Every structure is written in C-alpha cells, then in structure tokens.
Amino acid sequence: MMKVKVHVTLRESVLDPQGTAVKNSLHAMNYHEVQDVRIGKYLELLIEPSDRPIEETVKEMCEKLLANTVIENYEFEVEEAVTQ
Amino acid sequence: MKFAVIVFPGSNCDIDMYHAVKDELGEEVEYVWHDATDLSQYDGILLPGGFSYGDYLRSGSIARFSNVMSEVVKAAEEGKPVLGVCNGFQILLEAGLLPGAMLRNQGLKFICRPVELEVVNNETMFTTSYQLHERITVPVAHGEGNYFCDEDTLKQLEKNGQIAFRYADDNPNGSLLSIAGITNKEGNVLGMMPHPERAVDGLLGSADGLKLFQSIVKHWRDSHVVNA
C-alpha cells in the first residue's frame, strides 16, 4: 500500500481571512516575528498500487475534487505505507 | 411551468423554495432527490441552500458529483433556467456551470440578516420584472459567500453583463465588486448568495424575491406558450 500526503493551501493571490485572524492573535501574544500565516488542509490517502502511475491518479483526484484550483494550490508526496 | 427543487443530503432551504414556487408563485413544483437520472420533464431547475454533504472538503464540492448533476448540466446546456441559491450557487461554481469560487466571509462570521441588493442587469431571464438599479431587500445566510475569481474572469463578467445582483452600500462578505449573484454567459444559469425564496411575502419581511421567480415564468411563457 502507498500512503499519499496531500497539502491543499489557498493560492498566494487569495486573501486568507482565517490566517490573518490567527496572525493577529499570535501578535497579540507578543510573537511579533510572525510575518504571515496561511491555513490549509492536510489529507492522507491510502492507495493500493495499480498499473497506472500513482502520481497521475493523485494529480487527477486533486484537480477534480481535493482542491479547487480557482483558489487553491496542492502538492503531494507518495511514500510506502508501513504495514502493521 | 414545472419546476424541480433538487434535494441533496443536507439541503435545508428546499421547503422554502417549494413553498415560494407552489404557494406564492402558483406554479407546479416537485422535490427531486440527488440521485435522480432524468430531469427532462421539468422546465426549470432550482438548487436550494443548505449544507449539502455537511459542506465537507469545500461547500458544494461533493454534491457536484451527485448523479443528478449531469442532468442539471444537460438542462443548462438545453437553455432551461437553472437557479442556485446559497449552497446551490456554491454547487454551480464547483460544477463549473458558473465561473469563480467561494471563500470564507472576510469577517469570518456566518451572516444571517436582510441585505439590500442592486439589480445590475434586468435583461436576464431572472430579472426582467425588476427595474435597472432597483434596490431590493433579500436575506443572506452564509459563512462562505465571499465571491472570488481571477482578473480576466472578472472583466468578462462585467463586459458580458453577467453580474445580475450586487450588494448595495455594505458588502457583507468581501466578495469581489460586491457581487451577490452572477449568470453564465448564455444567461440561463443564475447563482446568488441571497435567498429570494425567503422574500416572497410581506409576512416574511419582504416580497422582493418573488419578482425573480415571476421573471422566470414570464420568460418561459413568452417562449413556450402560443398566444400567451
């Protein structure tokens, strides 16, 4: 089995109101060194290997469903899942 | 004229939509479950508000892959009126029937109150009963109504007259150009965050939304009924 870790984040050009609220809160706690906060999503997929390259399949899933590319970017990494 | 109100798991404005069409507009209407595979008997398609599939992942992202959505796309391509309100708008965006996407409200709060809208285009099949620049009062109820698209798309929306409604005075959610509702280029698909179905009788605080439904019927009668 393969484990795929997908990160979905808002594109640079899109304002992130949640991130801004968290940044303001960190500043209020005196962490003034924080320049920016962006909030995203993390998804883990367990995938059974098939004939099709897994990168191709996951890219398709990201484009179709996991991310909305109008407002979001995605990146993912594939690793061998450790069997219990 | 016969309308379909599409019901997804988690829709919660379907009954308001049904009431608006049946009791206030006086037209035929039926609930249609999300796994339906044929909408050919309906003249108009209504996607109500709510939290389809719990708004999981992104609002509308999972509903967009329901069985019925390929039929909604077909109806849209045939030129039938398709109206998506609130979550219905979000589903139309995710389905690619309308351009752009929704972000969280700028103030991060769920907003539920009447707002004033300006009718920006009164030549669409949804807005002919309004005056141009008419101000109407319709309630909003959403946490993600902050409309976003890229600059080119925004220019196209303006150029093609696809912006049907704007928030007048105050922009409650931070949407680009204060957009409250847009149509597709062909003009037969309208998505809007405010709820016209909740403003169809003076008892509800406003009847301004009724004219939207009346516009749809008027357009349909003009093009389908001989000697109308």
PDB file of C-alpha atoms in Angstrom:
ATOM      1  CA  MET A   1       0.000   0.000   0.000  1.00  0.00           C
ATOM      2  CA  MET A   2       1.086   3.535  -0.697  1.00  0.00           C
ATOM      3  CA  LYS A   3       0.463   6.463   1.589  1.00  0.00           C
ATOM      4  CA  VAL A   4      -0.125   9.794  -0.145  1.00  0.00           C
ATOM      5  CA  LYS A   5       0.107  13.023   1.830  1.00  0.00           C
ATOM      6  CA  VAL A   6      -1.751  15.884   0.159  1.00  0.00           C
ATOM      7  CA  HIS A   7      -1.458  19.517   1.215  1.00  0.00           C
ATOM      8  CA  VAL A   8      -4.023  21.992  -0.057  1.00  0.00           C
ATOM      9  CA  THR A   9      -3.419  25.712   0.505  1.00  0.00           C
ATOM     10  CA  LEU A  10      -5.009  28.920  -0.693  1.00  0.00           C
ATOM     11  CA  ARG A  11      -3.197  30.478  -3.636  1.00  0.00           C
ATOM     12  CA  GLU A  12      -0.844  33.390  -2.939  1.00  0.00           C
ATOM     13  CA  SER A  13      -3.180  35.811  -4.708  1.00  0.00           C
ATOM     14  CA  VAL A  14      -6.090  34.863  -2.459  1.00  0.00           C
ATOM     15  CA  LEU A  15      -6.574  36.557   0.899  1.00  0.00           C
ATOM     16  CA  ASP A  16      -6.783  34.110   3.790  1.00  0.00           C
ATOM     17  CA  PRO A  17      -9.063  35.661   6.435  1.00  0.00           C
ATOM     18  CA  GLN A  18      -8.539  32.736   8.841  1.00  0.00           C
ATOM     19  CA  GLY A  19      -4.766  33.002   8.530  1.00  0.00           C
ATOM     20  CA  THR A  20      -4.953  36.750   9.136  1.00  0.00           C
ATOM     21  CA  ALA A  21      -7.036  36.214  12.292  1.00  0.00           C
ATOM     22  CA  VAL A  22      -4.508  33.684  13.607  1.00  0.00           C
ATOM     23  CA  LYS A  23      -1.590  36.008  12.779  1.00  0.00           C
ATOM     24  CA  ASN A  24      -3.278  38.848  14.678  1.00  0.00           C
ATOM     25  CA  SER A  25      -3.799  36.552  17.629  1.00  0.00           C
ATOM     26  CA  LEU A  26      -0.118  35.496  17.611  1.00  0.00           C
ATOM     27  CA  HIS A  27       0.870  39.175  17.506  1.00  0.00           C
ATOM     28  CA  ALA A  28      -1.407  39.814  20.478  1.00  0.00           C
ATOM     29  CA  MET A  29       0.564  37.081  22.292  1.00  0.00           C
ATOM     30  CA  ASN A  30       3.749  39.035  21.520  1.00  0.00           C
ATOM     31  CA  TYR A  31       5.030  36.774  18.751  1.00  0.00           C
ATOM     32  CA  HIS A  32       5.776  39.792  16.611  1.00  0.00           C
ATOM     33  CA  GLU A  33       8.270  37.885  14.484  1.00  0.00           C
ATOM     34  CA  VAL A  34       5.378  36.137  12.691  1.00  0.00           C
ATOM     35  CA  GLN A  35       5.154  37.689   9.238  1.00  0.00           C
ATOM     36  CA  ASP A  36       2.315  35.682   7.743  1.00  0.00           C
ATOM     37  CA  VAL A  37       0.027  32.744   8.474  1.00  0.00           C
ATOM     38  CA  ARG A  38      -1.691  30.655   5.813  1.00  0.00           C
ATOM     39  CA  ILE A  39      -4.158  27.943   6.737  1.00  0.00           C
ATOM     40  CA  GLY A  40      -4.585  24.880   4.576  1.00  0.00           C
ATOM     41  CA  LYS A  41      -5.800  21.308   4.611  1.00  0.00           C
ATOM     42  CA  TYR A  42      -3.885  18.070   5.013  1.00  0.00           C
ATOM     43  CA  LEU A  43      -5.249  14.824   3.592  1.00  0.00           C
ATOM     44  CA  GLU A  44      -3.829  11.309   3.861  1.00  0.00           C
ATOM     45  CA  LEU A  45      -4.816   8.742   1.261  1.00  0.00           C
ATOM     46  CA  LEU A  46      -4.045   5.025   1.428  1.00  0.00           C
ATOM     47  CA  ILE A  47      -3.852   3.719  -2.108  1.00  0.00           C
ATOM     48  CA  GLU A  48      -3.423   0.254  -3.486  1.00  0.00           C
ATOM     49  CA  PRO A  49      -0.830   0.305  -6.282  1.00  0.00           C
ATOM     50  CA  SER A  50      -2.188  -0.356  -9.775  1.00  0.00           C
ATOM     51  CA  ASP A  51      -0.824  -0.334 -13.325  1.00  0.00           C
ATOM     52  CA  ARG A  52      -1.456   3.359 -13.587  1.00  0.00           C
ATOM     53  CA  PRO A  53       1.300   5.631 -12.191  1.00  0.00           C
ATOM     54  CA  ILE A  54       0.127   6.744  -8.761  1.00  0.00           C
ATOM     55  CA  GLU A  55       1.279  10.344  -9.347  1.00  0.00           C
ATOM     56  CA  GLU A  56      -1.009  10.566 -12.345  1.00  0.00           C
ATOM     57  CA  THR A  57      -4.006   9.225 -10.398  1.00  0.00           C
ATOM     58  CA  VAL A  58      -3.466  11.505  -7.412  1.00  0.00           C
ATOM     59  CA  LYS A  59      -2.986  14.570  -9.628  1.00  0.00           C
ATOM     60  CA  GLU A  60      -6.323  13.796 -11.271  1.00  0.00           C
ATOM     61  CA  MET A  61      -8.021  13.415  -7.873  1.00  0.00           C
ATOM     62  CA  CYS A  62      -6.576  16.760  -6.763  1.00  0.00           C
ATOM     63  CA  GLU A  63      -7.718  18.572  -9.898  1.00  0.00           C
ATOM     64  CA  LYS A  64     -11.196  17.052  -9.846  1.00  0.00           C
ATOM     65  CA  LEU A  65     -12.100  17.046  -6.165  1.00  0.00           C
ATOM     66  CA  LEU A  66      -9.461  17.504  -3.471  1.00  0.00           C
ATOM     67  CA  ALA A  67      -8.529  21.076  -4.451  1.00  0.00           C
ATOM     68  CA  ASN A  68     -10.404  23.853  -6.206  1.00  0.00           C
ATOM     69  CA  THR A  69      -7.689  25.235  -8.452  1.00  0.00           C
ATOM     70  CA  VAL A  70      -9.502  28.576  -8.839  1.00  0.00           C
ATOM     71  CA  ILE A  71      -8.481  29.399  -5.264  1.00  0.00           C
ATOM     72  CA  GLU A  72      -6.199  26.605  -4.086  1.00  0.00           C
ATOM     73  CA  ASN A  73      -2.813  25.035  -4.800  1.00  0.00           C
ATOM     74  CA  TYR A  74      -1.966  21.455  -3.949  1.00  0.00           C
ATOM     75  CA  GLU A  75       1.138  19.392  -3.524  1.00  0.00           C
ATOM     76  CA  PHE A  76       1.580  15.785  -2.510  1.00  0.00           C
ATOM     77  CA  GLU A  77       4.170  13.195  -1.636  1.00  0.00           C
ATOM     78  CA  VAL A  78       3.946   9.449  -2.058  1.00  0.00           C
ATOM     79  CA  GLU A  79       5.539   7.009   0.357  1.00  0.00           C
ATOM     80  CA  GLU A  80       5.407   3.312   1.111  1.00  0.00           C
ATOM     81  CA  ALA A  81       2.853   2.700   3.861  1.00  0.00           C
ATOM     82  CA  VAL A  82       4.204   0.822   6.857  1.00  0.00           C
ATOM     83  CA  THR A  83       2.136  -2.323   7.328  1.00  0.00           C
ATOM     84  CA  GLN A  84       1.026  -3.034  10.863  1.00  0.00           C
TER      85      GLN A  84
ATOM     86  CA  MET B   1     -44.402  25.813 -15.843  1.00  0.00           C
ATOM     87  CA  LYS B   2     -42.979  22.893 -13.878  1.00  0.00           C
ATOM     88  CA  PHE B   3     -40.041  23.324 -11.510  1.00  0.00           C
ATOM     89  CA  ALA B   4     -37.741  20.790  -9.857  1.00  0.00           C
ATOM     90  CA  VAL B   5     -36.259  21.525  -6.430  1.00  0.00           C
ATOM     91  CA  ILE B   6     -33.142  19.354  -6.185  1.00  0.00           C
ATOM     92  CA  VAL B   7     -32.692  17.909  -2.696  1.00  0.00           C
ATOM     93  CA  PHE B   8     -29.218  16.855  -1.544  1.00  0.00           C
ATOM     94  CA  PRO B   9     -28.416  15.259   1.817  1.00  0.00           C
ATOM     95  CA  GLY B  10     -28.040  18.394   3.946  1.00  0.00           C
ATOM     96  CA  SER B  11     -30.186  20.757   1.860  1.00  0.00           C
ATOM     97  CA  ASN B  12     -32.266  22.862   4.245  1.00  0.00           C
ATOM     98  CA  CYS B  13     -33.903  25.566   2.114  1.00  0.00           C
ATOM     99  CA  ASP B  14     -35.719  23.098  -0.122  1.00  0.00           C
ATOM    100  CA  ILE B  15     -39.047  23.559   1.662  1.00  0.00           C
ATOM    101  CA  ASP B  16     -38.810  27.377   1.413  1.00  0.00           C
ATOM    102  CA  MET B  17     -38.074  27.040  -2.300  1.00  0.00           C
ATOM    103  CA  TYR B  18     -41.002  24.667  -2.801  1.00  0.00           C
ATOM    104  CA  HIS B  19     -43.321  26.997  -0.863  1.00  0.00           C
ATOM    105  CA  ALA B  20     -42.206  30.026  -2.880  1.00  0.00           C
ATOM    106  CA  VAL B  21     -42.997  28.332  -6.179  1.00  0.00           C
ATOM    107  CA  LYS B  22     -46.163  26.476  -5.195  1.00  0.00           C
ATOM    108  CA  ASP B  23     -47.924  28.911  -2.871  1.00  0.00           C
ATOM    109  CA  GLU B  24     -46.614  32.331  -3.804  1.00  0.00           C
ATOM    110  CA  LEU B  25     -45.784  31.940  -7.487  1.00  0.00           C
ATOM    111  CA  GLY B  26     -48.595  29.447  -8.150  1.00  0.00           C
ATOM    112  CA  GLU B  27     -46.664  27.124 -10.454  1.00  0.00           C
ATOM    113  CA  GLU B  28     -46.065  23.371 -10.416  1.00  0.00           C
ATOM    114  CA  VAL B  29     -43.113  22.120  -8.399  1.00  0.00           C
ATOM    115  CA  GLU B  30     -41.688  18.781  -7.231  1.00  0.00           C
ATOM    116  CA  TYR B  31     -38.845  17.698  -4.982  1.00  0.00           C
ATOM    117  CA  VAL B  32     -36.216  15.703  -6.858  1.00  0.00           C
ATOM    118  CA  TRP B  33     -33.702  13.592  -4.905  1.00  0.00           C
ATOM    119  CA  HIS B  34     -29.995  13.968  -5.720  1.00  0.00           C
ATOM    120  CA  ASP B  35     -29.704  10.506  -7.283  1.00  0.00           C
ATOM    121  CA  ALA B  36     -32.328  11.215  -9.973  1.00  0.00           C
ATOM    122  CA  THR B  37     -31.173  10.496 -13.500  1.00  0.00           C
ATOM    123  CA  ASP B  38     -33.773  12.324 -15.573  1.00  0.00           C
ATOM    124  CA  LEU B  39     -34.890  15.945 -15.395  1.00  0.00           C
ATOM    125  CA  SER B  40     -36.392  16.112 -18.866  1.00  0.00           C
ATOM    126  CA  GLN B  41     -39.944  16.656 -17.580  1.00  0.00           C
ATOM    127  CA  TYR B  42     -39.028  19.883 -15.767  1.00  0.00           C
ATOM    128  CA  ASP B  43     -38.914  23.370 -17.280  1.00  0.00           C
ATOM    129  CA  GLY B  44     -36.839  24.976 -14.551  1.00  0.00           C
ATOM    130  CA  ILE B  45     -34.254  23.633 -12.085  1.00  0.00           C
ATOM    131  CA  LEU B  46     -33.828  25.055  -8.579  1.00  0.00           C
ATOM    132  CA  LEU B  47     -30.831  24.226  -6.377  1.00  0.00           C
ATOM    133  CA  PRO B  48     -31.679  25.268  -2.819  1.00  0.00           C
ATOM    134  CA  GLY B  49     -29.449  26.386   0.036  1.00  0.00           C
ATOM    135  CA  GLY B  50     -28.192  24.304   2.906  1.00  0.00           C
ATOM    136  CA  PHE B  51     -25.101  22.335   3.780  1.00  0.00           C
ATOM    137  CA  SER B  52     -25.038  19.549   1.206  1.00  0.00           C
ATOM    138  CA  TYR B  53     -22.845  16.677   2.421  1.00  0.00           C
ATOM    139  CA  GLY B  54     -22.067  18.707   5.537  1.00  0.00           C
ATOM    140  CA  ASP B  55     -20.006  21.179   3.498  1.00  0.00           C
ATOM    141  CA  TYR B  56     -17.195  18.618   3.847  1.00  0.00           C
ATOM    142  CA  LEU B  57     -13.963  19.438   1.992  1.00  0.00           C
ATOM    143  CA  ARG B  58     -15.447  22.591   0.375  1.00  0.00           C
ATOM    144  CA  SER B  59     -19.025  23.844   0.119  1.00  0.00           C
ATOM    145  CA  GLY B  60     -20.663  22.134  -2.836  1.00  0.00           C
ATOM    146  CA  SER B  61     -17.613  20.066  -3.775  1.00  0.00           C
ATOM    147  CA  ILE B  62     -19.188  16.671  -3.066  1.00  0.00           C
ATOM    148  CA  ALA B  63     -22.740  17.495  -4.187  1.00  0.00           C
ATOM    149  CA  ARG B  64     -21.246  18.444  -7.534  1.00  0.00           C
ATOM    150  CA  PHE B  65     -20.586  14.737  -8.201  1.00  0.00           C
ATOM    151  CA  SER B  66     -24.160  13.599  -7.396  1.00  0.00           C
ATOM    152  CA  ASN B  67     -25.952  11.658 -10.121  1.00  0.00           C
ATOM    153  CA  VAL B  68     -28.404  14.468 -10.713  1.00  0.00           C
ATOM    154  CA  MET B  69     -25.699  16.988 -11.529  1.00  0.00           C
ATOM    155  CA  SER B  70     -25.017  15.605 -15.003  1.00  0.00           C
ATOM    156  CA  GLU B  71     -28.746  16.126 -15.646  1.00  0.00           C
ATOM    157  CA  VAL B  72     -28.514  19.672 -14.288  1.00  0.00           C
ATOM    158  CA  VAL B  73     -25.625  20.316 -16.690  1.00  0.00           C
ATOM    159  CA  LYS B  74     -27.745  18.893 -19.506  1.00  0.00           C
ATOM    160  CA  ALA B  75     -30.695  21.138 -18.595  1.00  0.00           C
ATOM    161  CA  ALA B  76     -28.365  24.142 -18.530  1.00  0.00           C
ATOM    162  CA  GLU B  77     -26.994  23.250 -21.955  1.00  0.00           C
ATOM    163  CA  GLU B  78     -30.540  22.964 -23.278  1.00  0.00           C
ATOM    164  CA  GLY B  79     -31.115  26.562 -22.178  1.00  0.00           C
ATOM    165  CA  LYS B  80     -33.508  25.793 -19.321  1.00  0.00           C
ATOM    166  CA  PRO B  81     -33.424  28.202 -16.393  1.00  0.00           C
ATOM    167  CA  VAL B  82     -31.181  26.906 -13.595  1.00  0.00           C
ATOM    168  CA  LEU B  83     -31.178  28.843 -10.325  1.00  0.00           C
ATOM    169  CA  GLY B  84     -28.760  28.071  -7.494  1.00  0.00           C
ATOM    170  CA  VAL B  85     -29.234  29.889  -4.204  1.00  0.00           C
ATOM    171  CA  CYS B  86     -26.561  29.996  -1.486  1.00  0.00           C
ATOM    172  CA  ASN B  87     -25.273  26.397  -1.277  1.00  0.00           C
ATOM    173  CA  GLY B  88     -26.922  25.916  -4.676  1.00  0.00           C
ATOM    174  CA  PHE B  89     -24.702  28.734  -6.011  1.00  0.00           C
ATOM    175  CA  GLN B  90     -21.650  27.065  -4.452  1.00  0.00           C
ATOM    176  CA  ILE B  91     -22.569  23.776  -6.160  1.00  0.00           C
ATOM    177  CA  LEU B  92     -22.935  25.531  -9.548  1.00  0.00           C
ATOM    178  CA  LEU B  93     -19.446  27.042  -9.074  1.00  0.00           C
ATOM    179  CA  GLU B  94     -17.915  23.686  -8.146  1.00  0.00           C
ATOM    180  CA  ALA B  95     -19.660  22.091 -11.140  1.00  0.00           C
ATOM    181  CA  GLY B  96     -18.151  24.689 -13.448  1.00  0.00           C
ATOM    182  CA  LEU B  97     -21.560  25.927 -14.645  1.00  0.00           C
ATOM    183  CA  LEU B  98     -20.550  29.340 -13.315  1.00  0.00           C
ATOM    184  CA  PRO B  99     -17.004  30.757 -13.111  1.00  0.00           C
ATOM    185  CA  GLY B 100     -15.129  31.507  -9.888  1.00  0.00           C
ATOM    186  CA  ALA B 101     -15.166  30.126  -6.341  1.00  0.00           C
ATOM    187  CA  MET B 102     -16.314  30.992  -2.824  1.00  0.00           C
ATOM    188  CA  LEU B 103     -14.031  31.957   0.047  1.00  0.00           C
ATOM    189  CA  ARG B 104     -14.828  32.298   3.737  1.00  0.00           C
ATOM    190  CA  ASN B 105     -16.554  35.580   4.578  1.00  0.00           C
ATOM    191  CA  GLN B 106     -13.951  38.273   5.121  1.00  0.00           C
ATOM    192  CA  GLY B 107     -15.124  38.837   8.705  1.00  0.00           C
ATOM    193  CA  LEU B 108     -15.100  35.046   9.326  1.00  0.00           C
ATOM    194  CA  LYS B 109     -18.633  35.230  10.729  1.00  0.00           C
ATOM    195  CA  PHE B 110     -21.722  33.445   9.497  1.00  0.00           C
ATOM    196  CA  ILE B 111     -24.009  36.283   8.393  1.00  0.00           C
ATOM    197  CA  CYS B 112     -27.772  35.913   8.653  1.00  0.00           C
ATOM    198  CA  ARG B 113     -29.747  39.097   8.020  1.00  0.00           C
ATOM    199  CA  PRO B 114     -31.648  41.002   5.341  1.00  0.00           C
ATOM    200  CA  VAL B 115     -29.394  42.903   2.936  1.00  0.00           C
ATOM    201  CA  GLU B 116     -30.069  45.442   0.257  1.00  0.00           C
ATOM    202  CA  LEU B 117     -29.223  44.438  -3.305  1.00  0.00           C
ATOM    203  CA  GLU B 118     -28.948  46.425  -6.501  1.00  0.00           C
ATOM    204  CA  VAL B 119     -30.266  44.893  -9.717  1.00  0.00           C
ATOM    205  CA  VAL B 120     -27.287  45.380 -12.042  1.00  0.00           C
ATOM    206  CA  ASN B 121     -28.742  43.668 -15.109  1.00  0.00           C
ATOM    207  CA  ASN B 122     -32.508  43.495 -15.627  1.00  0.00           C
ATOM    208  CA  GLU B 123     -32.305  41.850 -19.032  1.00  0.00           C
ATOM    209  CA  THR B 124     -31.631  38.297 -17.854  1.00  0.00           C
ATOM    210  CA  MET B 125     -34.493  35.770 -17.778  1.00  0.00           C
ATOM    211  CA  PHE B 126     -34.353  36.027 -13.969  1.00  0.00           C
ATOM    212  CA  THR B 127     -34.564  39.792 -13.621  1.00  0.00           C
ATOM    213  CA  THR B 128     -36.880  41.307 -16.245  1.00  0.00           C
ATOM    214  CA  SER B 129     -39.559  42.112 -13.650  1.00  0.00           C
ATOM    215  CA  TYR B 130     -37.139  44.448 -11.862  1.00  0.00           C
ATOM    216  CA  GLN B 131     -36.117  47.960 -12.825  1.00  0.00           C
ATOM    217  CA  LEU B 132     -32.465  48.537 -13.676  1.00  0.00           C
ATOM    218  CA  HIS B 133     -30.628  49.649 -10.498  1.00  0.00           C
ATOM    219  CA  GLU B 134     -33.713  48.807  -8.450  1.00  0.00           C
ATOM    220  CA  ARG B 135     -32.921  48.244  -4.790  1.00  0.00           C
ATOM    221  CA  ILE B 136     -34.415  45.135  -3.251  1.00  0.00           C
ATOM    222  CA  THR B 137     -34.268  43.605   0.216  1.00  0.00           C
ATOM    223  CA  VAL B 138     -33.438  39.900   0.406  1.00  0.00           C
ATOM    224  CA  PRO B 139     -31.922  37.934   3.318  1.00  0.00           C
ATOM    225  CA  VAL B 140     -28.478  36.315   3.258  1.00  0.00           C
ATOM    226  CA  ALA B 141     -27.443  33.382   5.448  1.00  0.00           C
ATOM    227  CA  HIS B 142     -23.937  32.114   4.760  1.00  0.00           C
ATOM    228  CA  GLY B 143     -20.416  31.659   6.048  1.00  0.00           C
ATOM    229  CA  GLU B 144     -18.793  31.332   2.638  1.00  0.00           C
ATOM    230  CA  GLY B 145     -20.176  33.916   0.264  1.00  0.00           C
ATOM    231  CA  ASN B 146     -17.008  35.824  -0.488  1.00  0.00           C
ATOM    232  CA  TYR B 147     -17.024  35.525  -4.277  1.00  0.00           C
ATOM    233  CA  PHE B 148     -13.617  35.232  -5.932  1.00  0.00           C
ATOM    234  CA  CYS B 149     -12.347  34.800  -9.482  1.00  0.00           C
ATOM    235  CA  ASP B 150      -9.247  35.819 -11.429  1.00  0.00           C
ATOM    236  CA  GLU B 151      -8.998  39.269 -13.011  1.00  0.00           C
ATOM    237  CA  ASP B 152      -9.713  38.121 -16.560  1.00  0.00           C
ATOM    238  CA  THR B 153     -12.873  36.321 -15.465  1.00  0.00           C
ATOM    239  CA  LEU B 154     -13.984  39.391 -13.534  1.00  0.00           C
ATOM    240  CA  LYS B 155     -13.528  41.560 -16.620  1.00  0.00           C
ATOM    241  CA  GLN B 156     -15.530  39.082 -18.680  1.00  0.00           C
ATOM    242  CA  LEU B 157     -18.342  39.045 -16.107  1.00  0.00           C
ATOM    243  CA  GLU B 158     -18.599  42.824 -16.296  1.00  0.00           C
ATOM    244  CA  LYS B 159     -18.259  43.032 -20.061  1.00  0.00           C
ATOM    245  CA  ASN B 160     -20.898  40.358 -20.716  1.00  0.00           C
ATOM    246  CA  GLY B 161     -23.377  41.766 -18.208  1.00  0.00           C
ATOM    247  CA  GLN B 162     -23.149  38.574 -16.152  1.00  0.00           C
ATOM    248  CA  ILE B 163     -23.324  40.388 -12.821  1.00  0.00           C
ATOM    249  CA  ALA B 164     -27.036  40.262 -12.007  1.00  0.00           C
ATOM    250  CA  PHE B 165     -27.019  41.467  -8.383  1.00  0.00           C
ATOM    251  CA  ARG B 166     -24.613  43.450  -6.240  1.00  0.00           C
ATOM    252  CA  TYR B 167     -24.729  44.247  -2.551  1.00  0.00           C
ATOM    253  CA  ALA B 168     -25.816  47.880  -2.329  1.00  0.00           C
ATOM    254  CA  ASP B 169     -23.986  50.076   0.222  1.00  0.00           C
ATOM    255  CA  ASP B 170     -22.460  47.471   2.561  1.00  0.00           C
ATOM    256  CA  ASN B 171     -20.639  44.442   1.244  1.00  0.00           C
ATOM    257  CA  PRO B 172     -21.309  41.827   3.952  1.00  0.00           C
ATOM    258  CA  ASN B 173     -18.727  39.194   2.958  1.00  0.00           C
ATOM    259  CA  GLY B 174     -15.898  40.847   0.998  1.00  0.00           C
ATOM    260  CA  SER B 175     -16.923  39.492  -2.430  1.00  0.00           C
ATOM    261  CA  LEU B 176     -15.180  40.994  -5.472  1.00  0.00           C
ATOM    262  CA  LEU B 177     -17.048  44.034  -6.864  1.00  0.00           C
ATOM    263  CA  SER B 178     -19.676  43.358  -4.164  1.00  0.00           C
ATOM    264  CA  ILE B 179     -21.006  40.545  -6.317  1.00  0.00           C
ATOM    265  CA  ALA B 180     -24.134  38.890  -4.903  1.00  0.00           C
ATOM    266  CA  GLY B 181     -25.257  36.964  -7.987  1.00  0.00           C
ATOM    267  CA  ILE B 182     -23.925  36.095 -11.449  1.00  0.00           C
ATOM    268  CA  THR B 183     -25.206  34.344 -14.551  1.00  0.00           C
ATOM    269  CA  ASN B 184     -23.385  32.228 -17.088  1.00  0.00           C
ATOM    270  CA  LYS B 185     -22.538  33.829 -20.420  1.00  0.00           C
ATOM    271  CA  GLU B 186     -25.703  32.431 -22.025  1.00  0.00           C
ATOM    272  CA  GLY B 187     -27.788  33.951 -19.228  1.00  0.00           C
ATOM    273  CA  ASN B 188     -29.829  30.873 -18.277  1.00  0.00           C
ATOM    274  CA  VAL B 189     -27.880  29.852 -15.154  1.00  0.00           C
ATOM    275  CA  LEU B 190     -28.033  32.180 -12.147  1.00  0.00           C
ATOM    276  CA  GLY B 191     -26.195  31.707  -8.879  1.00  0.00           C
ATOM    277  CA  MET B 192     -26.793  34.041  -5.951  1.00  0.00           C
ATOM    278  CA  MET B 193     -25.950  34.046  -2.252  1.00  0.00           C
ATOM    279  CA  PRO B 194     -29.068  35.953  -1.038  1.00  0.00           C
ATOM    280  CA  HIS B 195     -32.276  33.939  -0.669  1.00  0.00           C
ATOM    281  CA  PRO B 196     -35.081  35.203  -2.935  1.00  0.00           C
ATOM    282  CA  GLU B 197     -37.257  32.274  -1.777  1.00  0.00           C
ATOM    283  CA  ARG B 198     -37.207  33.724   1.730  1.00  0.00           C
ATOM    284  CA  ALA B 199     -38.545  37.060   0.475  1.00  0.00           C
ATOM    285  CA  VAL B 200     -41.787  36.152  -1.264  1.00  0.00           C
ATOM    286  CA  ASP B 201     -44.416  37.551   1.086  1.00  0.00           C
ATOM    287  CA  GLY B 202     -44.779  40.712   3.170  1.00  0.00           C
ATOM    288  CA  LEU B 203     -45.173  38.496   6.236  1.00  0.00           C
ATOM    289  CA  LEU B 204     -41.556  37.379   5.760  1.00  0.00           C
ATOM    290  CA  GLY B 205     -40.369  40.991   5.844  1.00  0.00           C
ATOM    291  CA  SER B 206     -40.022  41.404   2.087  1.00  0.00           C
ATOM    292  CA  ALA B 207     -41.684  40.184  -1.094  1.00  0.00           C
ATOM    293  CA  ASP B 208     -38.901  41.477  -3.342  1.00  0.00           C
ATOM    294  CA  GLY B 209     -37.681  37.983  -4.214  1.00  0.00           C
ATOM    295  CA  LEU B 210     -40.965  36.995  -5.838  1.00  0.00           C
ATOM    296  CA  LYS B 211     -40.260  39.079  -8.950  1.00  0.00           C
ATOM    297  CA  LEU B 212     -37.260  36.867  -9.670  1.00  0.00           C
ATOM    298  CA  PHE B 213     -39.478  33.792  -9.927  1.00  0.00           C
ATOM    299  CA  GLN B 214     -42.094  35.770 -11.862  1.00  0.00           C
ATOM    300  CA  SER B 215     -39.399  36.797 -14.349  1.00  0.00           C
ATOM    301  CA  ILE B 216     -38.519  33.136 -14.978  1.00  0.00           C
ATOM    302  CA  VAL B 217     -42.167  32.238 -15.624  1.00  0.00           C
ATOM    303  CA  LYS B 218     -42.700  35.256 -17.850  1.00  0.00           C
ATOM    304  CA  HIS B 219     -39.687  34.323 -19.958  1.00  0.00           C
ATOM    305  CA  TRP B 220     -40.862  30.726 -20.207  1.00  0.00           C
ATOM    306  CA  ARG B 221     -44.433  31.714 -21.203  1.00  0.00           C
ATOM    307  CA  ASP B 222     -43.144  34.138 -23.828  1.00  0.00           C
ATOM    308  CA  SER B 223     -41.047  31.445 -25.463  1.00  0.00           C
ATOM    309  CA  HIS B 224     -43.188  28.331 -24.925  1.00  0.00           C
ATOM    310  CA  VAL B 225     -46.846  29.253 -24.877  1.00  0.00           C
ATOM    311  CA  VAL B 226     -48.550  30.196 -28.110  1.00  0.00           C
ATOM    312  CA  ASN B 227     -50.877  33.184 -27.764  1.00  0.00           C
ATOM    313  CA  ALA B 228     -49.546  33.851 -24.264  1.00  0.00           C
TER     314      ALA B 228
END
